[in-house]
Short mmCIF file of C-alpha atoms and ligand atoms in Angstrom, two decimals:
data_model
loop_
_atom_site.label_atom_id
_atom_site.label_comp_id
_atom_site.label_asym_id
_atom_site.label_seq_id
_atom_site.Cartn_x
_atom_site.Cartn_y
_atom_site.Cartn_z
CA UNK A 942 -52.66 0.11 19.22
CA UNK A 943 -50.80 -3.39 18.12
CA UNK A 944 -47.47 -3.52 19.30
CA UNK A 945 -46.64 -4.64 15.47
CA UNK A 946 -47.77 -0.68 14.66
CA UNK A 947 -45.03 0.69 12.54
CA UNK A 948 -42.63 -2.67 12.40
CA UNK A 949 -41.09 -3.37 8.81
CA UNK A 950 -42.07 -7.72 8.51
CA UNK A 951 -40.79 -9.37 5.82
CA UNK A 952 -43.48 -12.04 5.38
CA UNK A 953 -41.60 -15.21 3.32
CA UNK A 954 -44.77 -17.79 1.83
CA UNK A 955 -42.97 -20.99 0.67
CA UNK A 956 -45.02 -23.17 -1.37
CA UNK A 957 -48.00 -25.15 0.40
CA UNK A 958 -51.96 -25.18 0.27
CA UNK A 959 -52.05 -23.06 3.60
CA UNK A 960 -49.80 -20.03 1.24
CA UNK A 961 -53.51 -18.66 0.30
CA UNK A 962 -54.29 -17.80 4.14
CA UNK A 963 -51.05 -15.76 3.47
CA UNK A 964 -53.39 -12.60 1.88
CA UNK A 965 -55.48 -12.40 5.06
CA UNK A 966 -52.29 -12.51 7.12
CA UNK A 967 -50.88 -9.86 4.97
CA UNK A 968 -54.33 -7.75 5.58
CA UNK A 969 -54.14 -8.04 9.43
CA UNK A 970 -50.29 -7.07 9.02
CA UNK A 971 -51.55 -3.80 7.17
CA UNK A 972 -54.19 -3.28 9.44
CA UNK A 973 -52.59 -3.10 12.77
CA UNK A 974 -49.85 -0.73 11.28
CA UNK A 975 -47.08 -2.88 9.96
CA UNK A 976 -45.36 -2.19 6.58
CA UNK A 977 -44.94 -5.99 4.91
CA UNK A 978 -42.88 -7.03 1.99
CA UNK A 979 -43.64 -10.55 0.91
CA UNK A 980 -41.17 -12.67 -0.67
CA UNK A 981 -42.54 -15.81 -2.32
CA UNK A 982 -40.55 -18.80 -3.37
CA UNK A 983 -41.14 -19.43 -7.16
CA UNK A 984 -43.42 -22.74 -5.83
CA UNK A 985 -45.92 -20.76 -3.24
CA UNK A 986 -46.82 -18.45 -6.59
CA UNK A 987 -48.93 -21.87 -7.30
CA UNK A 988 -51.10 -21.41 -4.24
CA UNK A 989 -51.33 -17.59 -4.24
CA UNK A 990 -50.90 -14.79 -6.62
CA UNK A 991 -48.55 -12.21 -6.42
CA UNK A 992 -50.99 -9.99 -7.61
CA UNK A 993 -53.31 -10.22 -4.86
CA UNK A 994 -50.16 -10.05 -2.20
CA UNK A 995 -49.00 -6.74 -3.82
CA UNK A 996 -52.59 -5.49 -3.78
CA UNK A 997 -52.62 -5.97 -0.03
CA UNK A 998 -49.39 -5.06 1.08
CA UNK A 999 -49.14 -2.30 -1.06
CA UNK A 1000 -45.60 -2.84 -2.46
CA UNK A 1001 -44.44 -5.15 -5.21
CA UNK A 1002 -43.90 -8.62 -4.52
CA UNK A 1003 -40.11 -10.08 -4.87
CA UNK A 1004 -39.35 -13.67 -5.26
CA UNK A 1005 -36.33 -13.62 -7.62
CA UNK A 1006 -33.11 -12.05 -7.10
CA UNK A 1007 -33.18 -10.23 -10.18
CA UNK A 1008 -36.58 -8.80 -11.71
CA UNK A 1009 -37.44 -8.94 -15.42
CA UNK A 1010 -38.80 -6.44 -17.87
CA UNK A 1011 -39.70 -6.62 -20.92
CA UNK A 1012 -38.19 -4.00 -23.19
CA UNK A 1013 -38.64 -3.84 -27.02
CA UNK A 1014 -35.68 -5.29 -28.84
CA UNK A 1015 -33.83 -3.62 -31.84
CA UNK A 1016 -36.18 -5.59 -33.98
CA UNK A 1017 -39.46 -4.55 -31.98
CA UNK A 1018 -39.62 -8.17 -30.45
CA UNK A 1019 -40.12 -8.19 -26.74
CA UNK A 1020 -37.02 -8.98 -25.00
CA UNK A 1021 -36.77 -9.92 -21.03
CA UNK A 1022 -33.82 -7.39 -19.36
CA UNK A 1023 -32.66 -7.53 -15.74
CA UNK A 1024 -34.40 -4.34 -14.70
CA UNK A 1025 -32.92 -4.97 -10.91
CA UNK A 1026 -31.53 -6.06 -8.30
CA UNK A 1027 -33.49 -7.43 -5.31
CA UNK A 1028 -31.03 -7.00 -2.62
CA UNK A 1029 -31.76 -9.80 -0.16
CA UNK A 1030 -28.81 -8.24 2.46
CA UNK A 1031 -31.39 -4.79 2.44
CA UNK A 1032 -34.09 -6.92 3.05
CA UNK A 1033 -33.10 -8.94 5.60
CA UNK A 1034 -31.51 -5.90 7.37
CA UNK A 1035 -34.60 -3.67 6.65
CA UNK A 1036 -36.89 -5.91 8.61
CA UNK A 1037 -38.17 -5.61 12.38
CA UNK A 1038 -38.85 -9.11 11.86
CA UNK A 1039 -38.79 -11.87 9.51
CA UNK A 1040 -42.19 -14.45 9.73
CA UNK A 1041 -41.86 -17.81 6.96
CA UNK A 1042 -45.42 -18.51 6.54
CA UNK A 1043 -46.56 -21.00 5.70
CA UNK A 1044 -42.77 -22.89 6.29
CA UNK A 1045 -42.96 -26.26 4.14
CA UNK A 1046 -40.62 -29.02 5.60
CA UNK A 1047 -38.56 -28.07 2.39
CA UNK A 1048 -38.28 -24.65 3.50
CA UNK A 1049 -37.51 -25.28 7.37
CA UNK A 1050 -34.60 -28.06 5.95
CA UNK A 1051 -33.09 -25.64 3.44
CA UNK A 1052 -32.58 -23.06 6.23
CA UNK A 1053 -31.63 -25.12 8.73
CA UNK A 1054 -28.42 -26.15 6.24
CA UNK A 1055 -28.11 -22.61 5.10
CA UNK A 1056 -29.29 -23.67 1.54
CA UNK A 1057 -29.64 -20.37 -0.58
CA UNK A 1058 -31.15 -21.49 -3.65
CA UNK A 1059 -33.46 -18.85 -4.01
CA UNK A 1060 -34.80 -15.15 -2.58
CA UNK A 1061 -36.97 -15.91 0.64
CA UNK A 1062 -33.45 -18.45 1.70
CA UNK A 1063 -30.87 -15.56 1.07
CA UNK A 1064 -32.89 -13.16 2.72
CA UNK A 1065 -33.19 -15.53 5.82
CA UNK A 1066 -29.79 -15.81 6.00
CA UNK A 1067 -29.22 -11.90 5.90
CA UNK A 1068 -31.78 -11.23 8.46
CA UNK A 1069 -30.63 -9.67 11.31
CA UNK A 1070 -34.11 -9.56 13.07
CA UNK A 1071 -35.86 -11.84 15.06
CA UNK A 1072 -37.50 -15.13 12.55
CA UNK A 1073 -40.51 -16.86 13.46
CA UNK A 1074 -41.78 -19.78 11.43
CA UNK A 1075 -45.65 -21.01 10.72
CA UNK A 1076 -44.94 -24.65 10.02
CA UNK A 1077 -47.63 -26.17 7.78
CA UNK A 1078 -47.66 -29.58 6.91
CA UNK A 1079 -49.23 -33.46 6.87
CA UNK A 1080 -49.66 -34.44 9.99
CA UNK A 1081 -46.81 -37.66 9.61
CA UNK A 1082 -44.45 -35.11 8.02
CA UNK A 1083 -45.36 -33.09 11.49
CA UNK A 1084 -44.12 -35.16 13.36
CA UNK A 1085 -41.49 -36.77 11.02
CA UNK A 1086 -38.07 -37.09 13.28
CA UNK A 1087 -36.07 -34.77 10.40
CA UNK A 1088 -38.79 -32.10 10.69
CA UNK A 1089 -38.62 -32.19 14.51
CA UNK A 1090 -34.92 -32.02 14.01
CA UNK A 1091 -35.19 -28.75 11.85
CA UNK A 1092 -37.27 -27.25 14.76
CA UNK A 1093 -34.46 -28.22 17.27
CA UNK A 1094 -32.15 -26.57 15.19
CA UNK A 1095 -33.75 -23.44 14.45
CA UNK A 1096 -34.45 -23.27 18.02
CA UNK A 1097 -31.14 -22.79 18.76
CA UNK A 1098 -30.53 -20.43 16.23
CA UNK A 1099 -33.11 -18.61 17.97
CA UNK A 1100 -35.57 -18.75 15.70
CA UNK A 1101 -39.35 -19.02 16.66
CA UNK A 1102 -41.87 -21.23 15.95
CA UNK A 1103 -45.57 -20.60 15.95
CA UNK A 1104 -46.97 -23.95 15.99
CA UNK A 1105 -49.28 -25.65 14.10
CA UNK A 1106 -52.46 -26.45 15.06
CA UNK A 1107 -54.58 -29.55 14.79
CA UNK A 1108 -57.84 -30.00 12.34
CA UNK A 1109 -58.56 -30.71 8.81
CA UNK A 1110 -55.81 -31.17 6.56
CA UNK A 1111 -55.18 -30.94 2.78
CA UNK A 1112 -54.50 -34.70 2.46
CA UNK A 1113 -58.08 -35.29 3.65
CA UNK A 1114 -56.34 -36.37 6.97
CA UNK A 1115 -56.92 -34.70 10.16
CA UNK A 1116 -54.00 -34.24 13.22
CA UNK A 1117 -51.56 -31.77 13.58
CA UNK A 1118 -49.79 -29.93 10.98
CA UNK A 1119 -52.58 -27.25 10.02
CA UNK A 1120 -50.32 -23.45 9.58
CA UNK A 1121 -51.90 -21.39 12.42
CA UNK A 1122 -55.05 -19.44 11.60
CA UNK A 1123 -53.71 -15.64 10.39
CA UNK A 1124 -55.18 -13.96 13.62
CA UNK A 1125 -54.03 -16.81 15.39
CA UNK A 1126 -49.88 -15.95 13.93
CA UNK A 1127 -50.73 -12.09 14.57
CA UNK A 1128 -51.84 -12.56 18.79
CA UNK A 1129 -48.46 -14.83 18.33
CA UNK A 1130 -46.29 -12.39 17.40
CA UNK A 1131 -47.80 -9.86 19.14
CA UNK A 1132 -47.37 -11.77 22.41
CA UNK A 1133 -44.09 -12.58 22.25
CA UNK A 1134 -43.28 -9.24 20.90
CA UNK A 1135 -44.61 -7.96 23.77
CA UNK A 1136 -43.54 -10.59 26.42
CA UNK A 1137 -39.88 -9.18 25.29
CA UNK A 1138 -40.08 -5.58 25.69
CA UNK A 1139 -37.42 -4.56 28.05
CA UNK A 1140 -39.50 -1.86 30.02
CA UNK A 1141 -42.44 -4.31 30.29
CA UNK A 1142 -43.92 -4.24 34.06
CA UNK A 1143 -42.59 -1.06 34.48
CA UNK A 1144 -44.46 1.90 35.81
CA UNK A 1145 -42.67 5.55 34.78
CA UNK A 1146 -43.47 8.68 35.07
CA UNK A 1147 -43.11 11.39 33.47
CA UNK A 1148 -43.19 15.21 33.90
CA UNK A 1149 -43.69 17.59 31.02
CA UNK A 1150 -44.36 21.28 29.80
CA UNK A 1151 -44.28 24.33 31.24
CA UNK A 1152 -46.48 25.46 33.78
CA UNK A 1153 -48.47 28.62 34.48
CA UNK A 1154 -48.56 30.46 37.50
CA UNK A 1155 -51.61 32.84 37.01
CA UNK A 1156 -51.28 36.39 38.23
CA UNK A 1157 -54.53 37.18 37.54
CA UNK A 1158 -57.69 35.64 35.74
CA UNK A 1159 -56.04 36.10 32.45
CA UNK A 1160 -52.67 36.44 33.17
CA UNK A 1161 -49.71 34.39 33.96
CA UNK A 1162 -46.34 33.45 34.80
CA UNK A 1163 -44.62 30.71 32.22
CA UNK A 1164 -41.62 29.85 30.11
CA UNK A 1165 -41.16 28.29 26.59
CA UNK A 1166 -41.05 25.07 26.87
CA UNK A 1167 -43.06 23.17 24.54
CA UNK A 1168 -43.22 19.75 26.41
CA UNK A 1169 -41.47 18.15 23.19
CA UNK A 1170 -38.61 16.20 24.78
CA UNK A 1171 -41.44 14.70 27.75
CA UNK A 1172 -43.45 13.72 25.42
CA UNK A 1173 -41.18 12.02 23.19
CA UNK A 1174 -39.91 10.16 26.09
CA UNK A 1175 -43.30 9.10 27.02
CA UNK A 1176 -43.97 7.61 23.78
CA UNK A 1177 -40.57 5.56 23.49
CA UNK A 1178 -41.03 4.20 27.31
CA UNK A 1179 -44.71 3.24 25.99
CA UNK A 1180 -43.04 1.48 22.65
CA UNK A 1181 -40.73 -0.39 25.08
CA UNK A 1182 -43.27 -1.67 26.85
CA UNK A 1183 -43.78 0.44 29.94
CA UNK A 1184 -47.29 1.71 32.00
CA UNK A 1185 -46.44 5.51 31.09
CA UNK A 1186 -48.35 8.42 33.19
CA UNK A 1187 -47.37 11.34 31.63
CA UNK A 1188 -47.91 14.55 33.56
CA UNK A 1189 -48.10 17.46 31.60
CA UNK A 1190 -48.25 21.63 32.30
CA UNK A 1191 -49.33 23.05 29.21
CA UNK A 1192 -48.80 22.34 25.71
CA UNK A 1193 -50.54 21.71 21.95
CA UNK A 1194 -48.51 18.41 22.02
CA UNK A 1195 -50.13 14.84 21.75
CA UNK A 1196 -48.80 11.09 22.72
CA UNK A 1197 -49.20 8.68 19.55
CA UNK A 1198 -49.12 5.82 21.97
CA UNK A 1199 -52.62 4.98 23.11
CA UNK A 1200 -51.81 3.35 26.14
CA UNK A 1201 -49.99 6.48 27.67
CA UNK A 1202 -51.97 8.14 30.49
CA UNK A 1203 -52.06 11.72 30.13
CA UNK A 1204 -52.59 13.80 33.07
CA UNK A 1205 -53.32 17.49 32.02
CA UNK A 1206 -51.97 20.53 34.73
CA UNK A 1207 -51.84 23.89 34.86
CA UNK A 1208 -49.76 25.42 37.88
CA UNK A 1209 -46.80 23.71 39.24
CA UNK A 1210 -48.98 23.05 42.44
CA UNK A 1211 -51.33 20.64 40.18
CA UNK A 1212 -48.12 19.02 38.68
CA UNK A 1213 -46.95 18.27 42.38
CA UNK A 1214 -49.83 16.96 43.63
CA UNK A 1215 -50.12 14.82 40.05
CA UNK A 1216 -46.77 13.20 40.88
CA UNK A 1217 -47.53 12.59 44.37
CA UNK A 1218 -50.50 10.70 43.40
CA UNK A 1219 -48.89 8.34 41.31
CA UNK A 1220 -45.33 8.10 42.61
CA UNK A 1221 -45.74 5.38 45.59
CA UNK A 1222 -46.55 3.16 42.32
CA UNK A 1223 -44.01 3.76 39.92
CA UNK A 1224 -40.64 2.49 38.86
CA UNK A 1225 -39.03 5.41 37.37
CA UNK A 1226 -39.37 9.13 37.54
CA UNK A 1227 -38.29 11.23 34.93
CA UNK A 1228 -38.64 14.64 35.67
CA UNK A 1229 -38.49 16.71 31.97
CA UNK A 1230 -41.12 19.81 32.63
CA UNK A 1231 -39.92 23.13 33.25
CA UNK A 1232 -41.07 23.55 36.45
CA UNK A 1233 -41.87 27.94 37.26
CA UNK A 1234 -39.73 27.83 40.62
CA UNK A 1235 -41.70 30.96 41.79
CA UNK A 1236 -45.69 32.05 41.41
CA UNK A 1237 -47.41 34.87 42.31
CA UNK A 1238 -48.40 35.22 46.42
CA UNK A 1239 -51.93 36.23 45.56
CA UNK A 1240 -54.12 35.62 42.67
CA UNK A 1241 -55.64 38.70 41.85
CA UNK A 1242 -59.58 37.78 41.76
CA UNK A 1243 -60.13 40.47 38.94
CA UNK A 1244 -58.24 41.70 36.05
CA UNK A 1245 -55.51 43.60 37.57
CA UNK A 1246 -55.90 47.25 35.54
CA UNK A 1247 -52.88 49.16 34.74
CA UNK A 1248 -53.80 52.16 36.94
CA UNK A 1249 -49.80 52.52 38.42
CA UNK A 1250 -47.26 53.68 36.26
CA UNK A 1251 -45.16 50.88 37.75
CA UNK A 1252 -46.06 47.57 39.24
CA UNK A 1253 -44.61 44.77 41.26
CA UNK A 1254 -45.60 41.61 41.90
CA UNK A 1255 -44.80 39.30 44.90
CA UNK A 1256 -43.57 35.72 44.16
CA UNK A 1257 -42.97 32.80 46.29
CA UNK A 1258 -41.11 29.78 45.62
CA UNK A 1259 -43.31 26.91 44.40
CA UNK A 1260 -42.51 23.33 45.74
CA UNK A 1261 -39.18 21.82 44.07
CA UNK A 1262 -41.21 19.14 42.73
CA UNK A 1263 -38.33 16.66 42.02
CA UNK A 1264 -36.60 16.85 45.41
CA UNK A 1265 -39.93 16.39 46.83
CA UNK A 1266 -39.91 12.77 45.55
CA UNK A 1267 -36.19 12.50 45.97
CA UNK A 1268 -36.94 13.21 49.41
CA UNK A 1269 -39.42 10.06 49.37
CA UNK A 1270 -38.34 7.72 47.09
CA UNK A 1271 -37.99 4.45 47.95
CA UNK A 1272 -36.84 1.61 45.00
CA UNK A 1273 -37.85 4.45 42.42
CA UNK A 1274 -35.41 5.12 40.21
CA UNK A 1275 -35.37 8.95 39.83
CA UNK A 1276 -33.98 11.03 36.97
CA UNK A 1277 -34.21 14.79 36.62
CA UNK A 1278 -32.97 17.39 34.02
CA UNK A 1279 -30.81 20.62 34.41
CA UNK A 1280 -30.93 23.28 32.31
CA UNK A 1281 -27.49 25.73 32.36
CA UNK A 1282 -26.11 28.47 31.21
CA UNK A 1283 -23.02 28.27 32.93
CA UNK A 1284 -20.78 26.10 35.54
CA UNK A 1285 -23.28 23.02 34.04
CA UNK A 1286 -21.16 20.20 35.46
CA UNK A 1287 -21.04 21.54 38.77
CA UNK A 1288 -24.59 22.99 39.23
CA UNK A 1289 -26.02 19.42 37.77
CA UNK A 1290 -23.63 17.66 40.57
CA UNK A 1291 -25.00 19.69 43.17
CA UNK A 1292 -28.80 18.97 41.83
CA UNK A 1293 -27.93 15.18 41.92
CA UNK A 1294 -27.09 15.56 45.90
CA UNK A 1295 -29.88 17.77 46.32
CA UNK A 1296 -33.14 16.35 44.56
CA UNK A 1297 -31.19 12.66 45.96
CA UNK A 1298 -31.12 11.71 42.18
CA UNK A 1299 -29.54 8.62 39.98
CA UNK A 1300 -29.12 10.50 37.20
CA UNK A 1301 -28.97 13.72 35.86
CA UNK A 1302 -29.80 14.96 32.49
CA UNK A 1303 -27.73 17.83 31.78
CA UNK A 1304 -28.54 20.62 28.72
CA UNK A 1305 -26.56 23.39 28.54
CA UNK A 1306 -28.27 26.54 27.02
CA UNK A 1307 -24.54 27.28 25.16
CA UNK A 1308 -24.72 24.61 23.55
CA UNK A 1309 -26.02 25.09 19.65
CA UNK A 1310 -29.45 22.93 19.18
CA UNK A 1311 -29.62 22.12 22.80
CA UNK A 1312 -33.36 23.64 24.79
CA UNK A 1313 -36.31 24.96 24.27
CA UNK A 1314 -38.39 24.83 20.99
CA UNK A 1315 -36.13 22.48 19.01
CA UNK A 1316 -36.24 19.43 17.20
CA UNK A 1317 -32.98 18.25 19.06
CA UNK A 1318 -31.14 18.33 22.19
CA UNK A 1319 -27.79 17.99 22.93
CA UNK A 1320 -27.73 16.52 26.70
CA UNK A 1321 -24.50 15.16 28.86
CA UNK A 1322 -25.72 12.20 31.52
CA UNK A 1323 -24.00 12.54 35.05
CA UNK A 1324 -24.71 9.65 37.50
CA UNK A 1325 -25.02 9.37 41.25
CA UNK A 1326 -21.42 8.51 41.03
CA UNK A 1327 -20.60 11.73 39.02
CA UNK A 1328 -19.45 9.59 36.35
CA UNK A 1329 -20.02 12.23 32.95
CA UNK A 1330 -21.25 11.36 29.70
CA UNK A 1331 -21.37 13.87 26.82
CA UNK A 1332 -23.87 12.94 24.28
CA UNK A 1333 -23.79 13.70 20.29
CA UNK A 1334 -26.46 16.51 19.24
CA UNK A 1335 -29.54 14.51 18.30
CA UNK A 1336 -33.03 14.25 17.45
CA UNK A 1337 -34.96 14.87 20.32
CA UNK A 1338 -36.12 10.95 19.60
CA UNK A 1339 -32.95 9.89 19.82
CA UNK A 1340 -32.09 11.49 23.46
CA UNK A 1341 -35.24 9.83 24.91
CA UNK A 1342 -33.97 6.85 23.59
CA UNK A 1343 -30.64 7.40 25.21
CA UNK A 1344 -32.38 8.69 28.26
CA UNK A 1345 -34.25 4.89 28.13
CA UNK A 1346 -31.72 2.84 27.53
CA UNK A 1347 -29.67 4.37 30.84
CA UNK A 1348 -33.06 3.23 32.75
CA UNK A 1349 -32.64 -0.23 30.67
CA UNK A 1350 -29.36 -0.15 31.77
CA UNK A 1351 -30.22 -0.05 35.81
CA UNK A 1352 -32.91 -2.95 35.49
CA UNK A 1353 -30.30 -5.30 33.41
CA UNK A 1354 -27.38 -4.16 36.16
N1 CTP B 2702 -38.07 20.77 38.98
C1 CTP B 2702 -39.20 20.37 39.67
N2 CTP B 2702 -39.91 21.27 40.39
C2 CTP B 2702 -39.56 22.57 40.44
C3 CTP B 2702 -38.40 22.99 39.73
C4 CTP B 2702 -37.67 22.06 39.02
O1 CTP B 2702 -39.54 19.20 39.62
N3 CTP B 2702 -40.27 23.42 41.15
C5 CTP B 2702 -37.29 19.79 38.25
C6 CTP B 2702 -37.24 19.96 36.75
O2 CTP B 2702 -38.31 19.24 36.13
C7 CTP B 2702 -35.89 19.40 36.38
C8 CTP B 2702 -35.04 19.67 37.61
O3 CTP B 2702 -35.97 19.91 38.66
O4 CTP B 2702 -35.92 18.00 36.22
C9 CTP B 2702 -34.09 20.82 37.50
O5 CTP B 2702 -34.72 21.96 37.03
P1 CTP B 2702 -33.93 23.30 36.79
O6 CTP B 2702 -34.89 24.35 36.37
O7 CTP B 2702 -32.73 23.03 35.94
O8 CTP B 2702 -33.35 23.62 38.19
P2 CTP B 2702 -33.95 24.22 39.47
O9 CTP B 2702 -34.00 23.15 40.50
O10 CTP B 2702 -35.23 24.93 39.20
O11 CTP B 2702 -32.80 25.22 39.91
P3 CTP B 2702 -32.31 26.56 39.21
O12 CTP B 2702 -33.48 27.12 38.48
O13 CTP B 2702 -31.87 27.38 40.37
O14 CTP B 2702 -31.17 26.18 38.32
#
């Protein structure tokens, strides 16, 4: 899957020949997941229609600040209205990123001197996301010392530039000063997109799910967990950047990430020997299943029939998973969850010293929205150094976000 999946790009063509590789950029955009929303200056609609840019990006094309309709006047003549507004501050605050291709040495000079004489400018200047720029060019105006300047200076407004490459050019000339090829800008972004990720190099690891203790060959021991908040935490590490392994008891759930390795279990012994497997390699441990902390003694081999008019089974503890790798971790940073219904702070304090954790993630059963089966948690994180930090009730999303950023927080420390 492209890391550029799902990511809002405002795509602004200013007006040179290269503008009509713009419609195959806009297709690879589309077709490794992106939403785009092209804005044109009025002089790029010489090089490429709007109508074809629409037609690919599926959305209409903006390149004023107001757009026009045509309404019938009192007399039945046609008369142009302003229909609406094309809010260039929404725009530039929708985007994941902003990419100005191709960028004419007009375009690169207005926004280097914060020139806002028309949509694709304003919107540049209201973009909060990170810009990248396709420069495309003659090869003299390439190199010209004002257009290096503008590069200079958008450098250090942290904008990104996507060079351009060398070969045939409009002029008849040939040298430097061609925009980028369209897959070329897309393994560009992508790159750097990916080169930034703060969880990039990281291995984690992640527990989910119940698991099933089996009594007999169709009977077990579980519990209601439905994997939900594991899961969702493996797919935000993976979005971040991170080698996920995802270790999972049972559950209908799927990752959306592709890159996420899944590791299907059954009994609690399976997820311990799982973890074992892959912990002398990873970075972070985040332990979210719901572990059975007893299983039947002996499997019956048959169907156990209800002959007895009462019946007793024999558990044993299973291993404590978690405190098994607290008990061997070396650099890994190790984070567990504790589910309470009462004395939380002080049981998840005494689970930090015990499972030798660095943080906990506390739920409390009492509170509202917080546990099994929901679409949000509501989770309080308590440190090595008991420090305690009550969370809002959120999406379930948003707490493996949270839960993320704390492990963000460690590497950046
Ligand atoms: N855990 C584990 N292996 C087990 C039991 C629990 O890895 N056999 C992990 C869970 O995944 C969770 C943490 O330990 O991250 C705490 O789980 P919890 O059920 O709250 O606590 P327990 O240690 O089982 O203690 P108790 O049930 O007595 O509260």
């Amino acid at each position: 899957m492209s890391v550029l999946s799902g990511k809002k790009i405002v795509l602004g063509i200013s007006g040179g020949i290269a503008a009509y590789k713009t419609a195959t950029l806009v297709r690879l955009f589309i077709k490794a997941g992106a939403e785009v929303q092209v804005i044109m200056t009025p002089a790029s609609k010489d090089f490429v229609t709007p109508l074809t840019l629409s037609t690919l990006s599926k959305k209409p094309v903006f390149s004023t600040f107001y757009n026009e309709e045509e309404v019938p006047g009192q007399d039945g003549i046609l008369v142009k209205q302003n229909a609406s507004w094309n809010n260039h501050v929404e725009l530039g605050l929708w985007a994941d990123l902003m990419i100005i291709a191709p960028a004419t040495a007009n375009t690169l000079s207005k926004m280097v001197n914060g020139t806002c004489d028309n949509l694709l400018l304003a919107t540049y200047l209201s973009a909060k996301c990170p810009v990248y720029f396709a420069p495309a060019m003659d090869l003299d105006m390439y190199k010209h010392p004002s257009t290096i300047a503008s590069f200079n200076a958008l450098h250090a407004f942290g904008n990104t530039i996507i060079p351009a490459e060398s070969g045939e050019l409009a002029s008849g000339l040939s040298g430097e000063g061609r925009m980028a090829e369209p897959e070329n800008i897309v393994a560009f972004l992508e790159n750097d997109i990916l080169g930034k990720l703060p969880l990039r190099g990281k291995k984690i690891m992640i527990t989910a799910g119940p698991t099933y203790e089996a009594i007999d060959p169709v009977r077990f021991i579980g519990n209601h967990s439905s994997g939900r908040m594991g899961f969702e935490i493996a797919d935000e590490a993976a979005k971040l950047g991170a080698n996920v392994v995802l270790i999972t008891g049972p559950s209908h759930l799927n990752v959306s990430h592709k890159s996420i390795e899944v590791v299907r279990v059954v009994s609690a012994q399976e997820m311990y020997e799982a973890c074992h497997a892959h912990f002398n390699t990873t970075d972070v441990a985040i332990a979210a299943a719901a572990v059975a902390d007893y299983r039947p003694k002996n499997i019956a081999l048959q169907k156990i029939k209800k002959s007895e008019s009462s019946f007793s089974i024999a558990l044993e503890k299973t291993n404590d998973i978690l405190a098994s790798l607290g008990q061997i971790k070396k650099n890994q940073f190790l984070i567990g969850f504790a589910l309470e219904t009462e004395n939380e702070i002080e049981n998840a304090k005494l689970k930090i010293q015990k499972k030798n954790l660095d943080l906990i993630v506390l739920n409390s059963l009492q509170d509202e929205g917080a546990g099994f089966g929901t679409a949000t948690n509501k989770i309080t994180f308590i440190d090595a150094n008991f420090t305690i930090e009550p969370m809002d009730l959120k999406s379930k999303e948003m707490v493996a976000q949270d839960i993320l950023n704390k492990v963000i927080a460690h590497y950046n420390d």
